[in-house]
Amino acid sequence: MDEERNLYVTDILESEVRRYALGSKNGTLVAGGHRRGIGKNQFNNPASLFVDRQQTVYVSDKENHRVMKWEKGATEGVVVAGNNGDGNTLKQLSYAGGLFVDSIGTVYVTDIRNHRVMRWPKGAQQGTVIVGGNG
């Protein structure tokens, strides 16, 4: 939920994220919604999400091995972690999972198949391992 009490939901089948106002039955599309794919307006299994105070939505795009950032009102996202294929280098993720973003924009994401948690500072081209990575 955000500070305005909107609920955000990932829909794996539709490859999208929707925002629901309290009591609403119909959500508003805020990210994705263009079927599965690798484009900047697509997801392939949107797994976890984080919403900041500006209603910017961060989504772990599990099977595209990346984290996407969608500013409020955006029609496409920006890659903020991963997006260099499935792998175990510091520039890669292998199935992006749980997600947290701190107040200065640092992304923390579970790298499921590499058994680690990665930290990606804002604007970084690669992350650092902060926990795990031992298989």
Short mmCIF file of C-alpha atoms in Angstrom, two decimals:
data_model
loop_
_atom_site.label_atom_id
_atom_site.label_comp_id
_atom_site.label_asym_id
_atom_site.label_seq_id
_atom_site.Cartn_x
_atom_site.Cartn_y
_atom_site.Cartn_z
CA MET A 1 0.00 0.00 0.00
CA ASP A 2 1.06 3.57 -0.54
CA GLU A 3 0.54 6.54 1.77
CA GLU A 4 -2.83 7.23 0.14
CA ARG A 5 -3.94 3.68 1.06
CA ASN A 6 -3.93 2.41 -2.52
CA LEU A 7 -3.18 -1.29 -2.90
CA TYR A 8 -0.78 -2.43 -5.64
CA VAL A 9 -1.04 -5.93 -7.12
CA THR A 10 1.13 -7.83 -9.60
CA ASP A 11 -0.82 -9.92 -12.11
CA ILE A 12 1.43 -12.64 -13.49
CA LEU A 13 -1.04 -13.81 -16.16
CA GLU A 14 -1.54 -10.31 -17.59
CA SER A 15 2.09 -9.26 -16.97
CA GLU A 16 1.06 -6.05 -15.27
CA VAL A 17 0.76 -4.09 -12.03
CA ARG A 18 -2.53 -2.50 -11.00
CA ARG A 19 -3.37 0.06 -8.33
CA TYR A 20 -6.65 -0.26 -6.41
CA ALA A 21 -8.18 2.57 -4.40
CA LEU A 22 -9.65 1.43 -1.11
CA GLY A 23 -13.05 -0.18 -1.81
CA SER A 24 -12.56 -0.20 -5.59
CA LYS A 25 -13.23 -3.31 -7.68
CA ASN A 26 -11.48 -2.01 -10.78
CA GLY A 27 -7.79 -1.30 -10.66
CA THR A 28 -5.80 1.21 -12.67
CA LEU A 29 -2.95 -0.08 -14.81
CA VAL A 30 0.32 1.44 -13.55
CA ALA A 31 2.98 -0.81 -15.15
CA GLY A 32 3.19 -3.38 -17.92
CA GLY A 33 -0.02 -4.60 -19.51
CA HIS A 34 1.46 -5.42 -22.91
CA ARG A 35 1.67 -9.20 -22.56
CA ARG A 36 4.83 -11.08 -21.68
CA GLY A 37 8.01 -9.83 -23.25
CA ILE A 38 11.35 -8.09 -22.80
CA GLY A 39 10.37 -4.57 -23.84
CA LYS A 40 10.51 -1.60 -21.47
CA ASN A 41 6.71 -1.71 -21.24
CA GLN A 42 6.56 -5.47 -20.60
CA PHE A 43 7.24 -8.04 -17.90
CA ASN A 44 7.88 -11.76 -17.85
CA ASN A 45 6.53 -12.82 -14.46
CA PRO A 46 6.33 -9.65 -12.36
CA ALA A 47 7.10 -11.17 -8.97
CA SER A 48 7.50 -8.56 -6.23
CA LEU A 49 6.96 -4.84 -6.01
CA PHE A 50 7.82 -1.81 -3.92
CA VAL A 51 6.09 1.57 -3.98
CA ASP A 52 7.86 4.72 -2.76
CA ARG A 53 6.35 7.96 -1.42
CA GLN A 54 6.04 9.44 -4.91
CA GLN A 55 4.06 6.37 -6.06
CA THR A 56 7.00 5.20 -8.14
CA VAL A 57 6.60 1.46 -8.60
CA TYR A 58 9.61 -0.87 -8.60
CA VAL A 59 8.97 -4.38 -9.94
CA SER A 60 11.16 -7.47 -9.86
CA ASP A 61 10.71 -8.87 -13.36
CA LYS A 62 11.59 -12.42 -12.40
CA GLU A 63 12.08 -14.20 -15.72
CA ASN A 64 13.68 -11.19 -17.42
CA HIS A 65 16.23 -11.17 -14.57
CA ARG A 66 15.85 -7.47 -13.84
CA VAL A 67 14.22 -4.81 -11.66
CA MET A 68 12.17 -2.12 -13.39
CA LYS A 69 11.25 1.35 -12.10
CA TRP A 70 7.99 2.97 -13.24
CA GLU A 71 7.46 6.63 -12.33
CA LYS A 72 3.85 7.62 -11.66
CA GLY A 73 2.11 8.05 -15.03
CA ALA A 74 4.93 6.45 -17.06
CA THR A 75 4.14 4.33 -20.12
CA GLU A 76 7.36 2.35 -19.85
CA GLY A 77 9.84 1.45 -17.16
CA VAL A 78 13.55 1.98 -16.64
CA VAL A 79 15.87 -0.88 -15.71
CA VAL A 80 17.51 -0.24 -12.32
CA ALA A 81 19.09 -3.67 -11.71
CA GLY A 82 20.06 -6.62 -13.89
CA ASN A 83 18.86 -6.91 -17.51
CA ASN A 84 22.08 -8.59 -18.62
CA GLY A 85 20.64 -12.07 -19.03
CA ASP A 86 20.43 -14.92 -16.54
CA GLY A 87 23.74 -15.34 -14.74
CA ASN A 88 25.86 -14.87 -11.64
CA THR A 89 28.13 -11.91 -12.39
CA LEU A 90 27.66 -8.64 -10.49
CA LYS A 91 25.82 -7.24 -13.54
CA GLN A 92 23.33 -10.10 -13.61
CA LEU A 93 20.47 -11.61 -11.67
CA SER A 94 19.07 -15.11 -11.89
CA TYR A 95 15.37 -14.79 -11.16
CA ALA A 96 14.78 -11.48 -9.37
CA GLY A 97 12.62 -11.90 -6.27
CA GLY A 98 11.87 -9.97 -3.08
CA LEU A 99 12.48 -6.26 -3.33
CA PHE A 100 13.11 -3.17 -1.18
CA VAL A 101 14.15 0.36 -2.15
CA ASP A 102 15.57 2.78 0.43
CA SER A 103 14.99 6.53 0.63
CA ILE A 104 17.98 7.35 -1.62
CA GLY A 105 16.96 4.92 -4.37
CA THR A 106 19.23 1.98 -3.57
CA VAL A 107 17.59 -1.26 -4.70
CA TYR A 108 17.88 -4.43 -2.62
CA VAL A 109 16.75 -7.57 -4.43
CA THR A 110 16.87 -11.28 -3.76
CA ASP A 111 18.72 -13.09 -6.52
CA ILE A 112 16.89 -16.40 -6.20
CA ARG A 113 18.98 -18.91 -8.16
CA ASN A 114 22.26 -17.36 -7.01
CA HIS A 115 21.18 -17.63 -3.36
CA ARG A 116 22.13 -14.05 -2.58
CA VAL A 117 20.81 -10.57 -1.84
CA MET A 118 22.15 -7.83 -4.10
CA ARG A 119 22.41 -4.07 -3.53
CA TRP A 120 22.22 -1.78 -6.59
CA PRO A 121 22.90 1.90 -5.80
CA LYS A 122 20.93 4.40 -7.86
CA GLY A 123 22.46 4.64 -11.35
CA ALA A 124 24.85 1.71 -10.82
CA GLN A 125 25.76 -0.59 -13.71
CA GLN A 126 26.36 -3.50 -11.35
CA GLY A 127 25.38 -4.56 -7.88
CA THR A 128 27.22 -5.87 -4.85
CA VAL A 129 26.48 -9.01 -2.89
CA ILE A 130 25.43 -8.13 0.65
CA VAL A 131 24.38 -11.61 1.81
CA GLY A 132 24.79 -15.17 0.52
CA GLY A 133 26.10 -16.19 -2.85
CA ASN A 134 27.50 -19.48 -1.66
CA GLY A 135 25.11 -21.72 -3.60
#
